PDB file of C-alpha atoms in Angstrom:
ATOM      1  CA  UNK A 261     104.751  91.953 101.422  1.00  0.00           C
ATOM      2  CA  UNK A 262     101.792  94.282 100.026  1.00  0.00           C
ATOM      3  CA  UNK A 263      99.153  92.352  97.511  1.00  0.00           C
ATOM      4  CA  UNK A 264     100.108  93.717  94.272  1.00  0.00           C
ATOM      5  CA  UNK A 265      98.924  97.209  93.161  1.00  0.00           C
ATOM      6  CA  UNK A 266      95.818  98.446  91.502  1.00  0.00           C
ATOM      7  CA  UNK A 267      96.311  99.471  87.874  1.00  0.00           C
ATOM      8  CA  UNK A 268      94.573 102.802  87.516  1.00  0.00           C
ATOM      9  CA  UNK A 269      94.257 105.902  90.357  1.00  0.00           C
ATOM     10  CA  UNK A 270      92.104 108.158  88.012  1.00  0.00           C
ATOM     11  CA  UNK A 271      93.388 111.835  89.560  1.00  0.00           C
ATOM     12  CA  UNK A 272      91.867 114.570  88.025  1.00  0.00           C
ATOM     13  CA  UNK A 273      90.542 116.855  85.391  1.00  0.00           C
ATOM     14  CA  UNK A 274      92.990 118.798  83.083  1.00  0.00           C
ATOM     15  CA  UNK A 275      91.829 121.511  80.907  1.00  0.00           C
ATOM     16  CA  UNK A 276      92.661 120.472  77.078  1.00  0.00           C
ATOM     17  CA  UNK A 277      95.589 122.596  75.635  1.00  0.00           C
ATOM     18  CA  UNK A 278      95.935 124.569  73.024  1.00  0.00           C
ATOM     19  CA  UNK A 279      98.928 125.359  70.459  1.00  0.00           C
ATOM     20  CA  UNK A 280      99.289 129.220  69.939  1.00  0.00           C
ATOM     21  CA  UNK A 281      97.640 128.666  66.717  1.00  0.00           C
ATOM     22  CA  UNK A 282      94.592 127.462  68.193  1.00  0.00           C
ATOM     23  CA  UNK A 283      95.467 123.693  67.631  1.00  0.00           C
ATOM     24  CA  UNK A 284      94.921 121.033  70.122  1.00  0.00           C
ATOM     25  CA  UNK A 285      97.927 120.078  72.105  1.00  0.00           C
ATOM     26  CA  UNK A 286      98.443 116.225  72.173  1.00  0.00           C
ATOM     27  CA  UNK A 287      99.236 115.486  75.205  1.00  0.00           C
ATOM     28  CA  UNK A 288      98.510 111.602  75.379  1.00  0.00           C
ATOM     29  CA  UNK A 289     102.011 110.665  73.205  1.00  0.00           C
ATOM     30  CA  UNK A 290     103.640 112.439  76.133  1.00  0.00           C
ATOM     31  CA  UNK A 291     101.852 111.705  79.363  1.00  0.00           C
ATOM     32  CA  UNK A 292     101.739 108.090  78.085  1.00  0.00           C
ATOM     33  CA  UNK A 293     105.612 107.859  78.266  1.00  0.00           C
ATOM     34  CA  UNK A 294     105.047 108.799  81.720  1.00  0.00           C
ATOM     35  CA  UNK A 295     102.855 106.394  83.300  1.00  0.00           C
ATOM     36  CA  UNK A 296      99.833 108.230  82.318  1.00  0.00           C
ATOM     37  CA  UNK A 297      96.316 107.522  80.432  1.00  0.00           C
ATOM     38  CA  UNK A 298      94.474 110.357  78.998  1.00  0.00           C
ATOM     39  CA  UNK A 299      90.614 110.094  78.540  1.00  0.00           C
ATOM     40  CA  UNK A 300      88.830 113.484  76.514  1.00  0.00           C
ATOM     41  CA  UNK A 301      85.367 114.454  77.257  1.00  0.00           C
ATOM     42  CA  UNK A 302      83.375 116.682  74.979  1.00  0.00           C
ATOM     43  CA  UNK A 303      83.112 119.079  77.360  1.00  0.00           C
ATOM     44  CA  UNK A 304      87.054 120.055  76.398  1.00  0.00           C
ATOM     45  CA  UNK A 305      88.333 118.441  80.031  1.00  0.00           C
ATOM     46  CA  UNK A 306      90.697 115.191  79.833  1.00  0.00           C
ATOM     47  CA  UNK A 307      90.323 112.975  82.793  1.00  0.00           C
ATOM     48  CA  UNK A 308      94.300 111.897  83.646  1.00  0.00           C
ATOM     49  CA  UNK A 309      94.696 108.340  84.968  1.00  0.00           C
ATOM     50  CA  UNK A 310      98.185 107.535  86.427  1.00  0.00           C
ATOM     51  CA  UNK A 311      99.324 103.551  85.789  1.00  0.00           C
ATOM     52  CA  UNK A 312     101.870 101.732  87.245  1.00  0.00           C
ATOM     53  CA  UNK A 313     103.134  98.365  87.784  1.00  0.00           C
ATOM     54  CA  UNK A 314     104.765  97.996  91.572  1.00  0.00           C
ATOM     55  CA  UNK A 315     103.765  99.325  95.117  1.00  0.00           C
ATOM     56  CA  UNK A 316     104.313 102.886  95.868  1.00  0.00           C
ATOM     57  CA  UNK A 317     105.668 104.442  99.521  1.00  0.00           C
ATOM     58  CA  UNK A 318     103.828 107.844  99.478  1.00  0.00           C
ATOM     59  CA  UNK A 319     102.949 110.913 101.271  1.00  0.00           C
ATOM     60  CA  UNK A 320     100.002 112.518 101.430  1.00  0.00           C
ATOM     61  CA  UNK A 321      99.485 116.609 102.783  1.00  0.00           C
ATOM     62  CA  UNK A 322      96.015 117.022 103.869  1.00  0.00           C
ATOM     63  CA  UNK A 323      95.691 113.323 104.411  1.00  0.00           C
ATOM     64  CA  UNK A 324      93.266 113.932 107.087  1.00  0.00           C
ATOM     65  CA  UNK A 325      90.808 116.070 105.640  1.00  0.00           C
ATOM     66  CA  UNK A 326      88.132 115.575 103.551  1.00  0.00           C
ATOM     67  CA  UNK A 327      89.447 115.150 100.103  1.00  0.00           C
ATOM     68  CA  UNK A 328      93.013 114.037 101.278  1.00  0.00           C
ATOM     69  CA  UNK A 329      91.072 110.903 103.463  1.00  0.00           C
ATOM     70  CA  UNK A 330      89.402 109.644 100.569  1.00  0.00           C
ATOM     71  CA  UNK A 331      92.602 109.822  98.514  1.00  0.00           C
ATOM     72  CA  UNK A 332      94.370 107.830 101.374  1.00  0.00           C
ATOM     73  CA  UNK A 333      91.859 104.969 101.400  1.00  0.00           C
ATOM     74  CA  UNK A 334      91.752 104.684  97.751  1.00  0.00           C
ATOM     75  CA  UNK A 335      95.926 104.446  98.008  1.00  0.00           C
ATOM     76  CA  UNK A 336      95.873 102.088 100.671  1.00  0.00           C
ATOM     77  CA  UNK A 337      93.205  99.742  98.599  1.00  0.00           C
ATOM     78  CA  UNK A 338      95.437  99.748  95.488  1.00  0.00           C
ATOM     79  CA  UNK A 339      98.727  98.519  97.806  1.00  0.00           C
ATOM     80  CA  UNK A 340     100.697 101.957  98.764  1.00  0.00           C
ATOM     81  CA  UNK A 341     102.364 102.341 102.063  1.00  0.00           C
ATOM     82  CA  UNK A 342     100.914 105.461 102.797  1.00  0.00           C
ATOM     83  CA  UNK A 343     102.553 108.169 105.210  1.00  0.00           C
ATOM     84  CA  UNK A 344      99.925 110.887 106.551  1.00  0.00           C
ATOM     85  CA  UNK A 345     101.550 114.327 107.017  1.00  0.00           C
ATOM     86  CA  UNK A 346      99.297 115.278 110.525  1.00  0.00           C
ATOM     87  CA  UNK A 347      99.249 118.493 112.598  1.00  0.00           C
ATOM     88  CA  UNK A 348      99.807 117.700 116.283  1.00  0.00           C
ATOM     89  CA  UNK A 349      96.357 118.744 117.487  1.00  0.00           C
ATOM     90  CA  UNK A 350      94.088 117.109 114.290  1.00  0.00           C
ATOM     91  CA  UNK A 351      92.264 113.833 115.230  1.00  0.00           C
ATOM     92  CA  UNK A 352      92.780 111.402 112.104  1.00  0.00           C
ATOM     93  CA  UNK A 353      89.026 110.864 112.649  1.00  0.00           C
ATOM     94  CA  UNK A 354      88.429 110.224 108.834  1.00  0.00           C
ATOM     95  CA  UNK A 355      91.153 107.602 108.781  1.00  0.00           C
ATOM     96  CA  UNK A 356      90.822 105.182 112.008  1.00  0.00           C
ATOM     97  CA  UNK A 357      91.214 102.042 110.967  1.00  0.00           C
ATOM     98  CA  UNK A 358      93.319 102.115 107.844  1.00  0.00           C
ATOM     99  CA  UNK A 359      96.880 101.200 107.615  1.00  0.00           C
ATOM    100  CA  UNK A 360      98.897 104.695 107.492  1.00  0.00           C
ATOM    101  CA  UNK A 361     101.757 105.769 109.159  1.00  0.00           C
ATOM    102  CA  UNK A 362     101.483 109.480 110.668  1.00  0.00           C
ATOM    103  CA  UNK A 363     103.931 112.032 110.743  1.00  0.00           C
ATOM    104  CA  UNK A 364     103.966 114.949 113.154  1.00  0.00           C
ATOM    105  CA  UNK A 365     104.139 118.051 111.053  1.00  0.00           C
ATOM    106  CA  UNK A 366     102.957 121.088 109.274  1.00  0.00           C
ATOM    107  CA  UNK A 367     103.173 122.486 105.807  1.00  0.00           C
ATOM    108  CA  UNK A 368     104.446 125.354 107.067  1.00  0.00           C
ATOM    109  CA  UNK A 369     107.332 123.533 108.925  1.00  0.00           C
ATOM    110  CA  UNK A 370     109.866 123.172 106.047  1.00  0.00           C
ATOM    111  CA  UNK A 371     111.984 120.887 108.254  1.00  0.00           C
ATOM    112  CA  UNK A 372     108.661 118.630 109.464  1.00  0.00           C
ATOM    113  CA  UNK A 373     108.177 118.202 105.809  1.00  0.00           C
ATOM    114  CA  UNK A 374     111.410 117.038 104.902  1.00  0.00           C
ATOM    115  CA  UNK A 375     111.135 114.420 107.718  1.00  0.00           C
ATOM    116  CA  UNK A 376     108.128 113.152 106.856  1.00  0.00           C
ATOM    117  CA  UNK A 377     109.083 113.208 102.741  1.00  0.00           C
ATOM    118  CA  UNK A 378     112.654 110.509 103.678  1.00  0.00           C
ATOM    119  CA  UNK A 379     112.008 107.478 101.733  1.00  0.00           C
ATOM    120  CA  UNK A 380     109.162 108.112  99.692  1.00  0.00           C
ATOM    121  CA  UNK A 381     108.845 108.135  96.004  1.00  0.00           C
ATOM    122  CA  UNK A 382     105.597 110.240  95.730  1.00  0.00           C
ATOM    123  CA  UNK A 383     104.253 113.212  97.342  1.00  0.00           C
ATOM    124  CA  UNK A 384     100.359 113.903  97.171  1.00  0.00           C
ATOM    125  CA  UNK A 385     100.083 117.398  98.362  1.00  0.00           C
ATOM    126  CA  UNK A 386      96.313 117.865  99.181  1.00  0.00           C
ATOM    127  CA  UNK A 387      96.587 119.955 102.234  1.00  0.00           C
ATOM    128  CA  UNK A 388      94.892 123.712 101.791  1.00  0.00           C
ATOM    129  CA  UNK A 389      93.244 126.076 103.927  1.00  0.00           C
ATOM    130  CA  UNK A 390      90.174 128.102 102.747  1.00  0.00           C
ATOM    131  CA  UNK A 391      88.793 130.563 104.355  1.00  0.00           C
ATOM    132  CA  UNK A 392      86.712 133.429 102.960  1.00  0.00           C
ATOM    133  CA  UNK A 393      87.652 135.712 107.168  1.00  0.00           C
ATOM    134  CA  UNK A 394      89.823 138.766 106.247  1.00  0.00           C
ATOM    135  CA  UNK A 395      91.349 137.654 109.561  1.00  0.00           C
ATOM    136  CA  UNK A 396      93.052 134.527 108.497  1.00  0.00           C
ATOM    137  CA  UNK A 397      94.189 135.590 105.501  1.00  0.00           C
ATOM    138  CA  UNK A 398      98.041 135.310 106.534  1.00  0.00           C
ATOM    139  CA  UNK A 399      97.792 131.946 107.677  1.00  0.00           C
ATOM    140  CA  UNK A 400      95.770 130.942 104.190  1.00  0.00           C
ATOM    141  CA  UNK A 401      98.937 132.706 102.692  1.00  0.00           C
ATOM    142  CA  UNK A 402     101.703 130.785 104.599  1.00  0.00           C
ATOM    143  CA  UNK A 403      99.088 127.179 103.921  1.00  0.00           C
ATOM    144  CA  UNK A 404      98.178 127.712 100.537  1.00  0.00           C
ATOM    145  CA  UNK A 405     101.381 129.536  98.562  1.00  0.00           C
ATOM    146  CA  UNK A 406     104.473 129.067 101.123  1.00  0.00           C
ATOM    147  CA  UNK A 407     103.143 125.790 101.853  1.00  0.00           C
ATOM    148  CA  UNK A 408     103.526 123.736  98.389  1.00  0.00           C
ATOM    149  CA  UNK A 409     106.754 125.619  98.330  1.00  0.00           C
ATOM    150  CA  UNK A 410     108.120 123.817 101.562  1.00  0.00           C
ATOM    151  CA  UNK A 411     106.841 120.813 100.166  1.00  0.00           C
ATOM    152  CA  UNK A 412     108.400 121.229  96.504  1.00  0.00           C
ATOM    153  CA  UNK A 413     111.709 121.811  98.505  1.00  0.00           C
ATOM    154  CA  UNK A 414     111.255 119.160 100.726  1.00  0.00           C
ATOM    155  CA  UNK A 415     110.203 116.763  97.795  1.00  0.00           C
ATOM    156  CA  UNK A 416     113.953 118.586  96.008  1.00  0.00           C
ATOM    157  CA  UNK A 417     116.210 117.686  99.448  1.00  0.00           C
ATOM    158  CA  UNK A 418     115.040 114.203  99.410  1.00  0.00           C
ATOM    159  CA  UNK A 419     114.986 113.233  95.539  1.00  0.00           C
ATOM    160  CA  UNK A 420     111.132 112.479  95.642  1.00  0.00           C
ATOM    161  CA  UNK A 421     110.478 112.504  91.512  1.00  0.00           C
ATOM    162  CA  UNK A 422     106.578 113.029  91.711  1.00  0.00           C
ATOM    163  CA  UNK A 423     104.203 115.662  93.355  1.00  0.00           C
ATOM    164  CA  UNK A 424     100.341 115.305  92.604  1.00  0.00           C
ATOM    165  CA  UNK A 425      99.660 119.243  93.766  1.00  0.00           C
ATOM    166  CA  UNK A 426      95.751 119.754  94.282  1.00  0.00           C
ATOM    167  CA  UNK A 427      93.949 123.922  94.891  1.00  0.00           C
ATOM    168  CA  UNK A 428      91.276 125.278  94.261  1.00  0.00           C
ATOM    169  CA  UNK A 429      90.419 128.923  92.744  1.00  0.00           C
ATOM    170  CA  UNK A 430      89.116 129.167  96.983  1.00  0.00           C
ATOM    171  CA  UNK A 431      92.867 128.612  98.189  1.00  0.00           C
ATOM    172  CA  UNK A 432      92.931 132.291  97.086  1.00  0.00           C
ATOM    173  CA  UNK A 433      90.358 133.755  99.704  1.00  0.00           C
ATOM    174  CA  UNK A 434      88.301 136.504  99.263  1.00  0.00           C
ATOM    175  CA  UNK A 435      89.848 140.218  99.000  1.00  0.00           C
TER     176      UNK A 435
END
């Protein structure tokens, strides 16, 4: 059995909302149903904490980058089984050590996704390329927007109910 879970993951900043009239949206009744804390800054950004009670089996896309690695120890510390989405030929160099299972695929592989997606009740999709090379731009098109497609539809074919999706204005390239 896993030690119990962590309380708080704190996942990211959300731009404040507005009403059409210019009001501010409140968003804390709402996201507080769901699981979720809502901190404001003065600076008009909320910082979004997600709570919950029991263990989590998640996946993570990207898991063995940068961003996605840190985001996989911090899961692992708080008590999630985590599953690694990995490309054949990428050493999980950033990850030796820790408890994760791997699966062999690709965002691009719609069927690798839905493999590696059975079973889980989460989906952290952190996995982007960026690349400011006019020559890669179709492969940072097929990574970056059919990509979290494939894994919205794999996340659909297996009932998954959550997907933390994480870009970057850079996912868009230069043009």
């Amino acid at each position: 059995a896993n030690a119990p879970c962590q309380d708080v993951l704190r996942l990211a900043f959300v731009p404040q909302t507005v009403t059409a009239d210019g009001q501010p949206l409140k968003m804390e009744p709402d996201l507080a149903r769901n699981g979720y804390a809502v901190r404001p800054f003065g600076n008009g950004d909320c910082l979004v904490t997600i709570r919950h009670d029991g263990c989590r089996e998640v996946l993570v896309t990207g898991g063995t980058g940068f961003l996605g690695a840190n985001l996989c120890h911090h899961l692992v510390a708080r008590g999630d089984q985590v599953r690694v989405l990995k490309r054949r030929k990428t050493p999980p160099t950033l990850l030796y050590g820790l408890p994760v299972e791997f699966a062999e695929g690709d965002v691009t592989d719609l069927d690798s996704l839905v493999a590696a997606a059975r079973g889980v009740e989460g989906i952290y999709h952190v996995a982007g390329l960026i690349s400011y090379w006019r020559p890669k731009r179709e492969r940072q098109y097929k990574v970056n927007v059919e990509g979290p497609r494939n894994v919205v539809e794999a996340a659909v074919r297996n009932g998954v109910r959550r997907i933390v999706h994480t870009s970057s204005i850079a996912a868009i390239g230069f043009r």
